[in-house]
Coordinates of C-alpha atoms in Angstrom, one line a residue:
M1 CA -93.6 -8.0 -92.5
L2 CA -90.9 -9.5 -95.0
Y3 CA -91.7 -10.4 -98.8
L4 CA -89.8 -11.8 -100.7
L5 CA -90.0 -10.7 -104.8
R6 CA -89.4 -13.0 -107.7
I7 CA -88.2 -10.7 -111.0
Q8 CA -87.4 -12.5 -113.7
F9 CA -85.2 -10.8 -116.9
T10 CA -83.6 -12.3 -120.5
K11 CA -80.6 -14.1 -119.6
P12 CA -77.4 -12.1 -120.1
E13 CA -74.6 -12.4 -122.9
W14 CA -72.3 -14.0 -120.6
A15 CA -73.2 -15.8 -117.3
R16 CA -70.8 -16.2 -115.4
K17 CA -72.1 -16.1 -111.7
S18 CA -68.8 -14.9 -110.0
D19 CA -68.9 -11.7 -111.8
F20 CA -72.3 -11.4 -110.7
Y21 CA -71.7 -10.1 -107.1
Y22 CA -72.2 -6.2 -106.8
A23 CA -72.9 -5.7 -110.6
I24 CA -76.4 -6.8 -109.8
L25 CA -77.4 -4.9 -106.9
G26 CA -76.0 -1.7 -108.6
A27 CA -78.0 -2.5 -112.0
I28 CA -81.4 -2.9 -109.9
L29 CA -80.9 0.5 -108.1
N30 CA -80.2 2.1 -111.3
L31 CA -84.0 1.3 -111.9
F32 CA -85.1 3.7 -109.3
E33 CA -84.6 7.5 -108.5
D34 CA -84.8 7.4 -104.9
Q35 CA -81.8 4.8 -104.9
S36 CA -81.1 4.9 -101.3
A37 CA -84.4 4.5 -99.5
V38 CA -84.8 1.4 -102.0
Y39 CA -81.3 0.4 -100.8
T40 CA -82.5 0.1 -97.0
S41 CA -85.3 -1.8 -97.8
I42 CA -83.4 -4.6 -99.5
L43 CA -82.6 -6.9 -97.2
K44 CA -81.3 -9.7 -99.0
L45 CA -80.7 -10.0 -102.7
S46 CA -79.9 -13.3 -104.6
F47 CA -80.2 -14.7 -108.3
S48 CA -79.9 -17.6 -110.6
V49 CA -79.1 -17.7 -114.0
G50 CA -80.6 -20.7 -115.9
E51 CA -83.1 -20.2 -119.4
Q52 CA -83.1 -16.7 -118.1
L53 CA -82.2 -14.3 -115.1
E54 CA -84.2 -14.8 -111.7
I55 CA -83.5 -12.2 -109.2
N56 CA -84.8 -12.5 -106.0
M57 CA -85.4 -9.8 -103.0
G58 CA -86.1 -9.7 -99.8
I59 CA -87.6 -6.9 -98.8
Q60 CA -88.9 -5.0 -95.4
G61 CA -92.5 -3.7 -95.2
E62 CA -95.3 -3.7 -97.7
E63 CA -95.0 0.0 -98.4
W64 CA -91.7 -0.6 -100.1
Y65 CA -92.9 -4.2 -102.0
N66 CA -95.7 -2.1 -103.4
M67 CA -93.9 0.7 -104.6
I68 CA -91.0 -1.4 -106.1
V69 CA -93.6 -3.7 -107.8
S70 CA -95.4 -0.6 -108.6
H71 CA -92.5 1.4 -110.2
L72 CA -91.8 -2.3 -112.6
L73 CA -95.5 -2.6 -113.5
T74 CA -95.4 1.5 -115.0
H75 CA -91.9 0.9 -116.5
P76 CA -92.0 -2.5 -118.3
E77 CA -89.3 -0.6 -120.7
Q78 CA -86.9 -0.7 -118.7
E79 CA -83.5 -2.5 -118.8
L80 CA -80.7 -3.7 -116.3
S81 CA -77.1 -2.9 -117.7
I82 CA -75.1 -5.5 -116.1
N83 CA -71.3 -4.6 -116.7
G84 CA -72.8 -3.1 -120.2
S85 CA -75.0 -6.7 -121.2
K86 CA -78.5 -5.6 -120.8
C87 CA -81.4 -7.7 -119.4
S88 CA -84.9 -6.9 -120.1
L89 CA -88.0 -7.8 -117.8
K90 CA -90.2 -10.2 -118.8
Q91 CA -92.0 -11.3 -116.0
I92 CA -93.0 -10.3 -111.9
N93 CA -93.8 -13.7 -109.8
F94 CA -96.6 -12.4 -107.8
H95 CA -97.1 -15.6 -106.1
F96 CA -94.6 -13.7 -103.2
D97 CA -93.7 -15.4 -100.2
L98 CA -93.9 -13.4 -96.9
F99 CA -93.1 -13.7 -93.2
D100 CA -94.0 -11.8 -89.9
G101 CA -92.0 -12.3 -87.1
E102 CA -94.7 -11.4 -84.7
M103 CA -97.3 -14.1 -85.8
G104 CA -95.1 -17.1 -86.5
E105 CA -96.3 -20.8 -85.6
Y106 CA -94.5 -22.7 -83.5
R107 CA -94.1 -26.3 -84.6
D108 CA -91.4 -29.0 -82.7
F109 CA -88.2 -29.6 -84.6
N110 CA -85.4 -31.7 -83.7
K111 CA -82.6 -30.8 -86.2
F112 CA -82.5 -28.3 -89.3
I113 CA -79.9 -28.1 -92.5
L114 CA -78.7 -24.9 -93.9
R115 CA -77.7 -24.7 -97.4
F116 CA -75.9 -21.8 -98.6
H117 CA -76.4 -21.5 -102.7
S118 CA -74.2 -18.7 -103.3
P119 CA -70.6 -17.5 -101.2
T120 CA -70.6 -15.7 -98.2
F121 CA -67.9 -14.4 -96.5
V122 CA -66.6 -12.8 -92.9
R123 CA -66.2 -9.3 -92.2
Q124 CA -63.1 -10.3 -90.0
Q125 CA -59.6 -9.4 -90.2
N126 CA -56.5 -11.7 -91.2
I127 CA -59.2 -14.3 -91.0
T128 CA -60.1 -16.1 -94.5
Y129 CA -63.3 -17.8 -93.4
L130 CA -64.8 -19.5 -90.4
L131 CA -66.5 -22.9 -89.5
P132 CA -69.7 -22.2 -89.3
T133 CA -70.2 -23.0 -85.7
P134 CA -73.8 -22.8 -84.3
E135 CA -73.3 -19.9 -81.9
R136 CA -71.3 -17.9 -84.5
I137 CA -73.5 -18.8 -87.2
I138 CA -77.2 -18.0 -85.6
A139 CA -76.1 -15.0 -84.1
S140 CA -75.4 -13.5 -87.3
L141 CA -79.1 -14.1 -88.0
M142 CA -80.1 -12.5 -84.8
S143 CA -78.4 -9.8 -85.3
K144 CA -80.4 -9.0 -88.5
F145 CA -83.6 -10.4 -87.0
E146 CA -83.7 -8.1 -84.0
Q147 CA -83.0 -4.8 -86.1
I148 CA -86.5 -5.6 -87.6
Y149 CA -88.5 -7.7 -84.6
P150 CA -86.8 -6.5 -81.3
S151 CA -87.4 -9.1 -78.8
N152 CA -86.9 -9.6 -74.4
I153 CA -84.3 -12.7 -75.3
D154 CA -81.2 -11.9 -73.3
Q155 CA -78.9 -12.1 -76.5
A156 CA -75.6 -12.9 -74.6
D157 CA -77.7 -16.0 -72.6
F158 CA -79.4 -17.4 -75.9
K159 CA -75.5 -17.6 -77.8
K160 CA -74.1 -19.3 -74.7
W161 CA -77.7 -21.9 -74.9
L162 CA -77.0 -22.3 -79.0
K163 CA -72.9 -22.9 -77.9
N164 CA -74.4 -25.6 -75.3
T165 CA -77.2 -26.9 -77.3
L166 CA -76.4 -27.2 -81.3
F167 CA -74.2 -29.9 -82.4
V168 CA -73.2 -30.6 -86.0
G169 CA -74.1 -33.5 -87.6
E170 CA -73.5 -34.5 -91.6
C171 CA -71.8 -31.3 -93.4
K172 CA -69.9 -30.0 -96.6
L173 CA -68.1 -27.2 -97.2
E174 CA -66.0 -25.7 -100.2
S175 CA -64.1 -22.2 -100.6
R176 CA -64.7 -20.0 -103.7
L177 CA -62.9 -17.3 -104.8
I178 CA -65.5 -14.5 -105.7
Q179 CA -65.0 -10.9 -106.9
I180 CA -66.7 -8.4 -104.7
K181 CA -66.8 -4.2 -105.7
Q182 CA -63.2 -4.0 -107.1
G183 CA -61.2 -7.0 -104.8
K184 CA -61.4 -10.4 -104.1
K185 CA -62.6 -12.5 -101.2
T186 CA -62.7 -16.1 -100.5
G187 CA -66.3 -17.0 -99.6
I188 CA -67.5 -20.2 -98.8
V189 CA -70.7 -22.6 -100.3
W190 CA -71.8 -25.6 -97.8
F191 CA -74.5 -27.3 -96.3
W192 CA -74.6 -28.1 -92.3
T193 CA -76.8 -30.3 -90.4
Y194 CA -77.6 -28.8 -86.6
Y195 CA -79.3 -31.2 -84.0
L196 CA -80.6 -30.4 -80.7
S197 CA -79.5 -31.7 -77.6
D198 CA -82.0 -30.1 -75.3
K199 CA -85.3 -28.6 -75.8
T200 CA -86.0 -27.8 -71.9
N201 CA -85.8 -23.9 -72.7
I202 CA -88.9 -23.6 -74.8
D203 CA -88.9 -19.4 -75.1
Y204 CA -85.4 -20.7 -76.9
V205 CA -86.2 -23.2 -78.6
K206 CA -89.1 -21.3 -80.2
Y207 CA -87.2 -18.1 -80.8
L208 CA -85.0 -20.2 -82.9
Y209 CA -87.3 -21.9 -84.5
L210 CA -88.5 -17.8 -85.9
L211 CA -84.7 -17.3 -86.6
L212 CA -84.9 -20.2 -89.2
K213 CA -88.0 -19.0 -90.9
S214 CA -86.9 -15.8 -91.5
V215 CA -83.5 -17.0 -92.8
K216 CA -84.5 -16.8 -96.8
Y217 CA -85.6 -13.6 -96.4
L218 CA -82.5 -11.9 -94.7
G219 CA -79.4 -14.3 -95.6
M220 CA -76.5 -14.4 -93.4
W221 CA -73.3 -13.1 -93.0
S222 CA -71.9 -10.5 -94.9
G223 CA -73.0 -9.5 -98.7
V224 CA -76.2 -10.6 -98.6
R225 CA -77.4 -7.4 -100.7
L226 CA -74.7 -8.5 -103.1
G227 CA -76.3 -11.6 -104.0
C228 CA -73.9 -13.6 -100.8
G229 CA -75.1 -15.5 -98.7
N230 CA -78.2 -17.2 -100.3
V231 CA -79.3 -19.5 -97.8
S232 CA -82.3 -22.0 -97.5
C233 CA -83.0 -24.1 -94.1
Q234 CA -85.0 -27.2 -94.0
I235 CA -86.3 -27.6 -90.3
L236 CA -87.2 -31.2 -89.6
T237 CA -88.8 -33.6 -86.7
K238 CA -86.7 -36.2 -86.9

């Protein structure tokens, strides 16, 4: 199963979001001894800054979820050190969300809206960013999903189906310069509405539904463990 863990820390002295990418991941890993294993268990990391710093982690498996929570509960005095700014642990939200790709319940739908709340970027040479065409954006999610929940779906044929079945409606897109590791990248932030033009292949429609339900745990495109690619999905019947 996939878990979404929410943790609140005191607000850092500075809160420019563009400076957090990559720094927060390193700060989280420094809380644990087995950093490589914790890194592997984290599928997506996102954050928001208001009156406090809230960090959301998509975690693979109950074992790692319990281990991370147990460690935080038994070491409440630990602090995040983000670029030299100290943040104390305030609260762990135990009203967690979970997702099981093998037990998902399908509901009929006609369109969906994807909203990126943090920039994402594409790992492709000589391309700054690409428009989020349906087959490309969903294929990115599918590759992550299949690593956890392998299916018998013909992936090549499914991508063709996406290209022929989904079409774009309302949209808004903007680019944003973000700091990743020691360099800068152009990321995109957007919302995009997709419509289904044909639902005769019910197996593909159900599979797409599962992918969309998993997106808040897995993120989309590159840098999802760094705070990038934080996306929500609204699935609609009308």
